[in-house]
mmCIF file of C-alpha atoms in Angstrom:
data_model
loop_
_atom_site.group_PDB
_atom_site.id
_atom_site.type_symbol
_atom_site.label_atom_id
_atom_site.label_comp_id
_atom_site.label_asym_id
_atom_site.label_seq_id
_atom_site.Cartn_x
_atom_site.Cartn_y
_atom_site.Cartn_z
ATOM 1 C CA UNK A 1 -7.474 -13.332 -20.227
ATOM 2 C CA UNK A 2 -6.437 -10.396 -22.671
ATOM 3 C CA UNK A 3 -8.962 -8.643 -21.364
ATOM 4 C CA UNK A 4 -8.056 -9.095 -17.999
ATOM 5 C CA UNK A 5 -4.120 -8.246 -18.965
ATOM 6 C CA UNK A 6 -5.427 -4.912 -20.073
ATOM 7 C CA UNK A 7 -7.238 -3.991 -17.544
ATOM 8 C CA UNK A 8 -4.483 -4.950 -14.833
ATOM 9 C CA UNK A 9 -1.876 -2.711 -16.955
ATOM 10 C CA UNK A 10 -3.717 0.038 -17.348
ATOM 11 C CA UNK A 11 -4.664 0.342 -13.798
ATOM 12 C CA UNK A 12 -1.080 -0.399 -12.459
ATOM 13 C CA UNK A 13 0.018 2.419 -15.375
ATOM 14 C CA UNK A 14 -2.495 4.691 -14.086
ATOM 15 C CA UNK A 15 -1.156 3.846 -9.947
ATOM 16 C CA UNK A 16 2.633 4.422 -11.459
ATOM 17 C CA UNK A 17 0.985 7.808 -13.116
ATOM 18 C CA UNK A 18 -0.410 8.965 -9.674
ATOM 19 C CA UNK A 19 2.391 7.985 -7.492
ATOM 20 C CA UNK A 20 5.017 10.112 -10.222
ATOM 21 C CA UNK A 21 2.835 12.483 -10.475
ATOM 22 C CA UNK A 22 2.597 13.631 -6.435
ATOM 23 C CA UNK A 23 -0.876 12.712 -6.130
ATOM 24 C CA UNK A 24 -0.760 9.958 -3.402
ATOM 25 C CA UNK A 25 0.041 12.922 -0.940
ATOM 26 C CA UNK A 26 -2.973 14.339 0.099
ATOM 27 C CA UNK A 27 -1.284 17.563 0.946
ATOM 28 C CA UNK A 28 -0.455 18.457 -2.426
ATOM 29 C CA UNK A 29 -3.905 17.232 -3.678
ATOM 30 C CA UNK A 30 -5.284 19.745 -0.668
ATOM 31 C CA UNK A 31 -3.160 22.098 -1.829
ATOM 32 C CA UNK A 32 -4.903 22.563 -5.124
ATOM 33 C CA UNK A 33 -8.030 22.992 -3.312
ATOM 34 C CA UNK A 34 -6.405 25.567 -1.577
ATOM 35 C CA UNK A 35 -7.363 28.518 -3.855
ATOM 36 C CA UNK A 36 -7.256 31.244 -1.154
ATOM 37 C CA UNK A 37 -4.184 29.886 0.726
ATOM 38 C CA UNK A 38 -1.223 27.517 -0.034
ATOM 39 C CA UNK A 39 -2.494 27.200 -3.237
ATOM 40 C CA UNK A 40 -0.503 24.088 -5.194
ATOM 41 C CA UNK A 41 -1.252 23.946 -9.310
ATOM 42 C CA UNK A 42 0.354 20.436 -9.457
ATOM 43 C CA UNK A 43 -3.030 19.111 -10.178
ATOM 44 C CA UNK A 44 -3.636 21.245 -13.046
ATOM 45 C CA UNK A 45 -0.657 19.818 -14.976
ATOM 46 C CA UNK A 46 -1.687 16.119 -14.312
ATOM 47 C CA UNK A 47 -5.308 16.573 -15.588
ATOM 48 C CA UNK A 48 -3.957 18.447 -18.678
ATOM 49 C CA UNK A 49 -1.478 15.362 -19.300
ATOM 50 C CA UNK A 50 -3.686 12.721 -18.886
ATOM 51 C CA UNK A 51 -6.211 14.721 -21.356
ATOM 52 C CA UNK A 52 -3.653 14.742 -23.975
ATOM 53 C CA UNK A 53 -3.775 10.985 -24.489
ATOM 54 C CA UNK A 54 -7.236 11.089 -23.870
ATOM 55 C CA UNK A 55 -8.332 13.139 -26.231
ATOM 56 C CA UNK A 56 -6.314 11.000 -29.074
ATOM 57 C CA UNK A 57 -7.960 8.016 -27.707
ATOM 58 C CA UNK A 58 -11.445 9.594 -27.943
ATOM 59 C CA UNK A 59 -10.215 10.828 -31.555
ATOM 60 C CA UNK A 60 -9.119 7.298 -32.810
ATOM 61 C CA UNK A 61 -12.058 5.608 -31.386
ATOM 62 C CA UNK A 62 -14.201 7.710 -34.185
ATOM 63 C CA UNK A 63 -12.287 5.307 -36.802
ATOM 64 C CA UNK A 64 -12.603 1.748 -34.791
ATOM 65 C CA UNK A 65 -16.173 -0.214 -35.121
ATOM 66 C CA UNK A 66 -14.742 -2.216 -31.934
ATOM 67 C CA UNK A 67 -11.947 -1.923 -29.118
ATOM 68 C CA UNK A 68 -9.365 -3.964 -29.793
ATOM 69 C CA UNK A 69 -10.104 -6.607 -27.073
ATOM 70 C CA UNK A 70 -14.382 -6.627 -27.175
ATOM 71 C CA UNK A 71 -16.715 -6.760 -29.329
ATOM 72 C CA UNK A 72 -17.628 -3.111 -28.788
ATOM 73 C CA UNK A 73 -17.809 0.285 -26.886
ATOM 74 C CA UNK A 74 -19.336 0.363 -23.535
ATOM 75 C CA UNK A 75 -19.635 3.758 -22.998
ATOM 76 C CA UNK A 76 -22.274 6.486 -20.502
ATOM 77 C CA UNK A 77 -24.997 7.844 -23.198
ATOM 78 C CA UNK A 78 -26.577 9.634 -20.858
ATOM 79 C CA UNK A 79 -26.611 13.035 -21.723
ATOM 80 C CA UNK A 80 -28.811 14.832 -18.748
ATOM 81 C CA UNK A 81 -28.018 17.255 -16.075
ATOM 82 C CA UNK A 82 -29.787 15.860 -13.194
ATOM 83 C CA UNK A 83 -29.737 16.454 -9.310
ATOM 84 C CA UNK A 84 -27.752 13.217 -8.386
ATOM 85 C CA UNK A 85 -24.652 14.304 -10.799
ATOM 86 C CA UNK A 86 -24.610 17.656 -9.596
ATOM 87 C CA UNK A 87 -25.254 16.863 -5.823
ATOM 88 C CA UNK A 88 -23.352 13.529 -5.794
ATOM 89 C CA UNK A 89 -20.273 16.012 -7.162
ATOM 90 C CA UNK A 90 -20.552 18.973 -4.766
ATOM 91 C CA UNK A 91 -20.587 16.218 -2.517
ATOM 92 C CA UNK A 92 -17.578 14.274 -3.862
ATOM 93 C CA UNK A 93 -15.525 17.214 -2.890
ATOM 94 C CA UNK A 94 -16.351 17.658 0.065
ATOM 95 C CA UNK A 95 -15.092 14.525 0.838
ATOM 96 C CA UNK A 96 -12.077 15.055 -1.511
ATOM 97 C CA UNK A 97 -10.894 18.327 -0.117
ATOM 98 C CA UNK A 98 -11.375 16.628 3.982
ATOM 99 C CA UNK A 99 -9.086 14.202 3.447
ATOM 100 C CA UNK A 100 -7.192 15.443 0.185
ATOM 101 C CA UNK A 101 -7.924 12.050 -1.155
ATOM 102 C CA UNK A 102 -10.327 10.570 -4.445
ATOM 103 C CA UNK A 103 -11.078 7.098 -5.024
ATOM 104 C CA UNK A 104 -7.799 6.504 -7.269
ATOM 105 C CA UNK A 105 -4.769 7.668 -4.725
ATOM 106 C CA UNK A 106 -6.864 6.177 -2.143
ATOM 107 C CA UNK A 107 -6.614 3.109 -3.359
ATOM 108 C CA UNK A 108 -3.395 3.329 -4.754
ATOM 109 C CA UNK A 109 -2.148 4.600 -1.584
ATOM 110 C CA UNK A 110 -2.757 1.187 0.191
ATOM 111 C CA UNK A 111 0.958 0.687 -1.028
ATOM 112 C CA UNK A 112 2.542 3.711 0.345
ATOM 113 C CA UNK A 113 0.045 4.042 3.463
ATOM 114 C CA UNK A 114 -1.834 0.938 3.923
ATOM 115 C CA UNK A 115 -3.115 2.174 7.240
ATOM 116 C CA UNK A 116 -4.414 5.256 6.613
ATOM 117 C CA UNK A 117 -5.774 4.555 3.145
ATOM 118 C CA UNK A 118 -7.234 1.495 4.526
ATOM 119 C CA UNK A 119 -9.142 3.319 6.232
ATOM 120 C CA UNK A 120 -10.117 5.677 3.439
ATOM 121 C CA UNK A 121 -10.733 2.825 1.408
ATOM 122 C CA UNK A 122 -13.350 0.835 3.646
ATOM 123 C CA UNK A 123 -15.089 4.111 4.347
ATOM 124 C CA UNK A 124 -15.993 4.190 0.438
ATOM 125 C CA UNK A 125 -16.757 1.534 0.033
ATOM 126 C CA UNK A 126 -19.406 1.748 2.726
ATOM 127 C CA UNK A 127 -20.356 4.829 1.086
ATOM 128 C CA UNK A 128 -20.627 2.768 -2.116
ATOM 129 C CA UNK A 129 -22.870 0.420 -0.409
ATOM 130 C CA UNK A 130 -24.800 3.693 1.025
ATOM 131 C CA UNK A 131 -25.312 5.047 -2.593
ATOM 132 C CA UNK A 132 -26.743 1.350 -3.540
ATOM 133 C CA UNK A 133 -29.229 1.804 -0.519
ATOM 134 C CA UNK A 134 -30.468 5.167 -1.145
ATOM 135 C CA UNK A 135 -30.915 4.305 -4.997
ATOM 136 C CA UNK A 136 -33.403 1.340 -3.496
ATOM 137 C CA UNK A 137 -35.527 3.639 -1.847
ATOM 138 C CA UNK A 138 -39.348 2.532 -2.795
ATOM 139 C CA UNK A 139 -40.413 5.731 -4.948
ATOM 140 C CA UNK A 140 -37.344 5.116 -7.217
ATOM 141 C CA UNK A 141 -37.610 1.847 -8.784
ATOM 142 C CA UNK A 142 -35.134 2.239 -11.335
ATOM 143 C CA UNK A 143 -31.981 3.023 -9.486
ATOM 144 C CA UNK A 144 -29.703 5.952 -10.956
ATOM 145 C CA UNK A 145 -26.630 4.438 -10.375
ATOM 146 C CA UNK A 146 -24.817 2.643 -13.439
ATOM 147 C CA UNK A 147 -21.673 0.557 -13.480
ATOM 148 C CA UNK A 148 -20.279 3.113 -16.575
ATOM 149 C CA UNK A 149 -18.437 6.790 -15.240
ATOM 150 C CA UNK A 150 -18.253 9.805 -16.860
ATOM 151 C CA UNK B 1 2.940 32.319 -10.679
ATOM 152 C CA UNK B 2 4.539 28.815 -9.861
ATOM 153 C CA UNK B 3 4.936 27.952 -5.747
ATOM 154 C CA UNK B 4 8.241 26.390 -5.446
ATOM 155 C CA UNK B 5 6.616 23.538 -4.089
ATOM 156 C CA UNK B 6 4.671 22.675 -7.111
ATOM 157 C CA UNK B 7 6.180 19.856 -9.859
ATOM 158 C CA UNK B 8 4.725 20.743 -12.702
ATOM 159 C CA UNK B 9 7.460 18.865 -14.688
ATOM 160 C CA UNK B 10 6.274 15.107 -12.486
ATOM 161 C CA UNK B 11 2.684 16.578 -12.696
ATOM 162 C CA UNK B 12 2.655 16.405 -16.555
ATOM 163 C CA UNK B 13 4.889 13.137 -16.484
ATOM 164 C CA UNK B 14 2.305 11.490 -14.253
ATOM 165 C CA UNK B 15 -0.349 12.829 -15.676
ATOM 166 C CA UNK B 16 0.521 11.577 -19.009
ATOM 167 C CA UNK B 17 1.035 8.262 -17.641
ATOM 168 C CA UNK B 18 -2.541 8.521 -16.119
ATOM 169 C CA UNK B 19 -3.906 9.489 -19.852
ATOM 170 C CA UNK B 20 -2.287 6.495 -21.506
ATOM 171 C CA UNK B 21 -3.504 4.049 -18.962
ATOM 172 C CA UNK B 22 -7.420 5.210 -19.625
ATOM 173 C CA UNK B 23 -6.712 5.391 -23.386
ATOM 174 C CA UNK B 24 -5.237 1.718 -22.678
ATOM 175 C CA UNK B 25 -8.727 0.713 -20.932
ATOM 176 C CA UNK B 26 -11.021 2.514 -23.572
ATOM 177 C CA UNK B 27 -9.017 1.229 -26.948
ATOM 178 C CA UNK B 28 -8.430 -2.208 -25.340
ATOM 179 C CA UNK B 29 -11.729 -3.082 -23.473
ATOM 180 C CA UNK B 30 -13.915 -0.267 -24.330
ATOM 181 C CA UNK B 31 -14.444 0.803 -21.193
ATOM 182 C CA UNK B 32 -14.115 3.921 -19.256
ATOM 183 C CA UNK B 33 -11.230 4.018 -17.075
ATOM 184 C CA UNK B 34 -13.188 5.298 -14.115
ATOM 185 C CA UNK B 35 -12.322 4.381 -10.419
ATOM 186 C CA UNK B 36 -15.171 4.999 -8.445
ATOM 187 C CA UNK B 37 -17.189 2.970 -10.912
ATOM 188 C CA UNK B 38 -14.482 -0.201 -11.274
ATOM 189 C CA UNK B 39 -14.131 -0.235 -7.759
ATOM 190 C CA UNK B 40 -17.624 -0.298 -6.467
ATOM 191 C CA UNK B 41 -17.815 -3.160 -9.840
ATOM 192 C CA UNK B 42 -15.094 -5.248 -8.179
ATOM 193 C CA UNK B 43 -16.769 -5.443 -5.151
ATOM 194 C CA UNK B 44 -20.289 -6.298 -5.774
ATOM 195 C CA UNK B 45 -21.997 -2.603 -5.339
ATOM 196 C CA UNK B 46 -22.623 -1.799 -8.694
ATOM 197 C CA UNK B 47 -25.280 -3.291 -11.210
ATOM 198 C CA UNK B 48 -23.524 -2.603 -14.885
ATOM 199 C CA UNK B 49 -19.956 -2.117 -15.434
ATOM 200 C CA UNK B 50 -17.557 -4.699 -16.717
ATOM 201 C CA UNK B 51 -17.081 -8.148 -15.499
ATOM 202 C CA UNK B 52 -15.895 -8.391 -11.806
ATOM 203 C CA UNK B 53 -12.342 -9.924 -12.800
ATOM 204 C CA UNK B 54 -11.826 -6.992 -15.060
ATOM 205 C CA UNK B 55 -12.850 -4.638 -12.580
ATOM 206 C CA UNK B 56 -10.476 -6.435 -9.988
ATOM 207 C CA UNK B 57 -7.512 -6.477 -12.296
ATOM 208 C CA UNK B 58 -7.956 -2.373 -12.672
ATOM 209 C CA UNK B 59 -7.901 -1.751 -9.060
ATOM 210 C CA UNK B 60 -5.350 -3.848 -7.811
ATOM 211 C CA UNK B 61 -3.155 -2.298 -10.691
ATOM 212 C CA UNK B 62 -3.529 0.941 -8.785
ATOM 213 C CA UNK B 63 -1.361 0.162 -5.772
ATOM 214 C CA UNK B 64 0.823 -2.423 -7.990
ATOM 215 C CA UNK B 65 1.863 0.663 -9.976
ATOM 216 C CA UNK B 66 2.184 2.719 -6.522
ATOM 217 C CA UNK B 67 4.408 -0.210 -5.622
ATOM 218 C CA UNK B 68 6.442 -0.161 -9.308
ATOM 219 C CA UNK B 69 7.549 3.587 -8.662
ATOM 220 C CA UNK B 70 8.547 3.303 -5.191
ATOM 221 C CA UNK B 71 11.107 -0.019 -6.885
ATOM 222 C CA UNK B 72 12.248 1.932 -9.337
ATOM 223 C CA UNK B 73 12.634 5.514 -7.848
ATOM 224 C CA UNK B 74 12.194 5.488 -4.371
ATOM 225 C CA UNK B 75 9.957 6.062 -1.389
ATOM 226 C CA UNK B 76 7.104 8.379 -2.908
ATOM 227 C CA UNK B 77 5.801 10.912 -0.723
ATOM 228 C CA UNK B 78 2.843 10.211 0.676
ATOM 229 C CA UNK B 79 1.581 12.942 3.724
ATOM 230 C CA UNK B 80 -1.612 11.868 5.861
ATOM 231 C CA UNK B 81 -1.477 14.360 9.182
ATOM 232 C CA UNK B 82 -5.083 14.366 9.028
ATOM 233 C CA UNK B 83 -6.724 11.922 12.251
ATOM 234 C CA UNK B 84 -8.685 8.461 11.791
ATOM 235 C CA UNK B 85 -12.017 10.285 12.100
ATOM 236 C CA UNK B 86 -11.726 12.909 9.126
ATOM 237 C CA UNK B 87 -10.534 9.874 6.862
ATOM 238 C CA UNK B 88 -13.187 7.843 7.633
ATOM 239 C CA UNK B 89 -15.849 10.824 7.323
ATOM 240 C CA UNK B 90 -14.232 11.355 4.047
ATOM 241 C CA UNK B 91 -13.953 8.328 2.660
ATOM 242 C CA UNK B 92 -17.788 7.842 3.513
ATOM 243 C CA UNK B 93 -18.732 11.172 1.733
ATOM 244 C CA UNK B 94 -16.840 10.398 -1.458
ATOM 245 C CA UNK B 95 -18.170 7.271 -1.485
ATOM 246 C CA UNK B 96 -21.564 7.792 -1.420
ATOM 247 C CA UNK B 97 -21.194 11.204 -3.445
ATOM 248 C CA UNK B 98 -18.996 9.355 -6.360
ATOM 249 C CA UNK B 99 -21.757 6.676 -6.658
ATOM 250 C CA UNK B 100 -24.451 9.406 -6.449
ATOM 251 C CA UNK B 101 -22.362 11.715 -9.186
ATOM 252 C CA UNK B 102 -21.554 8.797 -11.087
ATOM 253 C CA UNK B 103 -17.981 9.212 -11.729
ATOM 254 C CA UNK B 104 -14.564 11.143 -9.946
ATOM 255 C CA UNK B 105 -11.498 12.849 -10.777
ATOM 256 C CA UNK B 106 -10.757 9.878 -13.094
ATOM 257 C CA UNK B 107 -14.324 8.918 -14.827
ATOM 258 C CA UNK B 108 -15.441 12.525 -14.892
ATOM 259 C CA UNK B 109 -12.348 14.465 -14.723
ATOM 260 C CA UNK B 110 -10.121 12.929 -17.094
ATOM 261 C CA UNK B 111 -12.291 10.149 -19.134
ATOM 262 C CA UNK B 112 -15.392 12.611 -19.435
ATOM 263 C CA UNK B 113 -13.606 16.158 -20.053
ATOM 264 C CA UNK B 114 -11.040 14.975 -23.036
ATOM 265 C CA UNK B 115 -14.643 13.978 -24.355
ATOM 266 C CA UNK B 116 -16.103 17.060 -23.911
ATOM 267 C CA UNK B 117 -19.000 15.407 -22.196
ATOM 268 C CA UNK B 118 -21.425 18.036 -21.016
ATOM 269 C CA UNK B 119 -22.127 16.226 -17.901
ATOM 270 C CA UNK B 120 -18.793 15.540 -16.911
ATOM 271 C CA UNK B 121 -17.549 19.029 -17.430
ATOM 272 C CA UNK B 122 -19.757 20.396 -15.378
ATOM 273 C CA UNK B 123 -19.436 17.279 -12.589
ATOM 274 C CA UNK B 124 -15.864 18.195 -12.417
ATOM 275 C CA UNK B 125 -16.196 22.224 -12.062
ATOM 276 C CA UNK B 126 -18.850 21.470 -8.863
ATOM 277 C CA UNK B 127 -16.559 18.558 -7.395
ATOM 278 C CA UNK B 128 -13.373 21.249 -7.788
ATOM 279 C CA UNK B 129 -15.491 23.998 -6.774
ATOM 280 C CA UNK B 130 -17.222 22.344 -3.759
ATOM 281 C CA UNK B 131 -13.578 21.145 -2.581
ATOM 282 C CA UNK B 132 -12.425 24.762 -2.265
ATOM 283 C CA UNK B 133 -14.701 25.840 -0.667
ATOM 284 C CA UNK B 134 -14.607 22.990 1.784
ATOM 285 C CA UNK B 135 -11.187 23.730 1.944
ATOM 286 C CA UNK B 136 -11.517 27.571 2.729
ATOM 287 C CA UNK B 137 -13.889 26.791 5.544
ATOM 288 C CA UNK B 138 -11.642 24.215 7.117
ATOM 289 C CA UNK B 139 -9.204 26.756 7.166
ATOM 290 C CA UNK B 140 -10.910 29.864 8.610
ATOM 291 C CA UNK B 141 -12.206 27.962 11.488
ATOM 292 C CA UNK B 142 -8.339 26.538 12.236
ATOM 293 C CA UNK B 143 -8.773 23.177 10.870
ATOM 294 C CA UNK B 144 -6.293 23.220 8.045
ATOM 295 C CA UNK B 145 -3.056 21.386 7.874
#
């Protein structure tokens, strides 16, 4: 149940984060894709805040043999460049800078926009389900796709 | 040079607020506060990851926090003039390419960077890079908005 608290606040924390921060309008998030044209640095600022904490977070977990609330760090070791990270991202934004929308402020914007980011939203995850698919294919038994980001 | 349509004074607020909830996720529950990844999780399209209920509880935070700001400050701006077919061919490309990449904005971006993983730096410059150049071609052939 902690667990589960946890997870809930940091997720409606992170929703409060994106809605303050302008990022559940697509045409600001655009707009920092717009390098050449009506080019909006909003963007910037929010990734360098949320790296701040971040990068305290990543310091202090140096000191902790556990998280407070499991029994230990779940975290991506992988440490290759391969095709699928590369391709899956230029891909990604693509579909980032059509719509001016990533999986968080699509999701989040179900409460400001429930149409349109219902839309959004079922479309991924029948991309999700594509990714599954492909990663199935015969001459790749061990699928590349992990539960862990980053 | 700052646009005077840019808020880089709510940009750092937010983005702040976006750092402490993943620091919240990694210190609490050890995991990595990525949405692509929770999301696909919570609904049965991804093999590792955290237990479905946790997974669930992230996501449905996101629009519960959406929902908090809106109570406390007001409507929160929220522009969509692009149709029902470039959302849905969107939302199918990120999909799929998130999965593919392993991580977004939020796993790679923001989890990955302040951890100066390799992979995740260089995830986020082709995402960002790939998305203005998606942009720019939009543009020149009078699709922008």
């Amino acid at each position: 149940m902690r667990r589960i608290l946890i997870s809930l606040s940091s997720g409606t924390l992170f929703g409060a984060g994106l809605a303050v921060s302008g990022m559940l309008d697509p045409v600001r998030v655009r707009g920092f894709l717009d390098l050449f044209g009506r080019f909006d640095p909003t963007l910037a600022f929010v990734m360098g805040g949320a790296m701040l904490p971040m990068a305290i977070a990543w310091i202090a977990t140096r000191g902790m043999t556990s998280p407070f609330a499991d029994e230990k760090f779940y975290l991506p070791d992988t440490r290759q460049l391969t095709p699928s990270l590369i391709g899956g991202s230029a891909l990604f934004g693509i579909g980032w800078a059509l719509a001016g929308l990533c999986p968080g402020p699509g999701i989040a914007s179900l409460a400001t926009r429930p149409r349109e980011a219902g839309l959004f939203v079922v479309a991924m995850l029948a991309g999700f389900a594509l990714a599954v698919l492909v990663a199935r294919k015969p001459d790749q038994p061990s699928a590349p796709l992990s539960g862990e980001t980053a | 040079m700052m646009p005077e349509y840019a808020m880089p004074l709510q940009g750092l607020v937010g983005g702040l607020l976006i750092g402490v909830a993943a620091a919240i996720m990694l210190l609490g529950n050890g995991r990595i506060a990525g949405v692509s990844g929770l999301a696909a999780r919570a609904v049965g399209l991804s093999p590792g990851g955290p237990p479905r209920s946790l997974a669930w509880a992230f996501v449905i935070g996101l629009p519960l926090g959406a929902l908090t700001v809106q109570a406390l400050a007001g409507p929160v701006v929220s522009r969509f003039p692009m149709s029902g077919t470039v959302i849905i061919l969107a939302g199918l490309i990120v999909g799929f390419g998130t999965r593919l990449g392993s991580g977004c904005t939020s796993g790679h971006g923001v989890c990955g960077m302040s951890r100066l993983s390799r992979r995740s730096i260089i995830a986020t410059l082709t995402f960002i890079a790939s998305g203005v150049i998606t942009v720019a071609i939009v543009n020149a052939i009078g699709g922008g908005w």
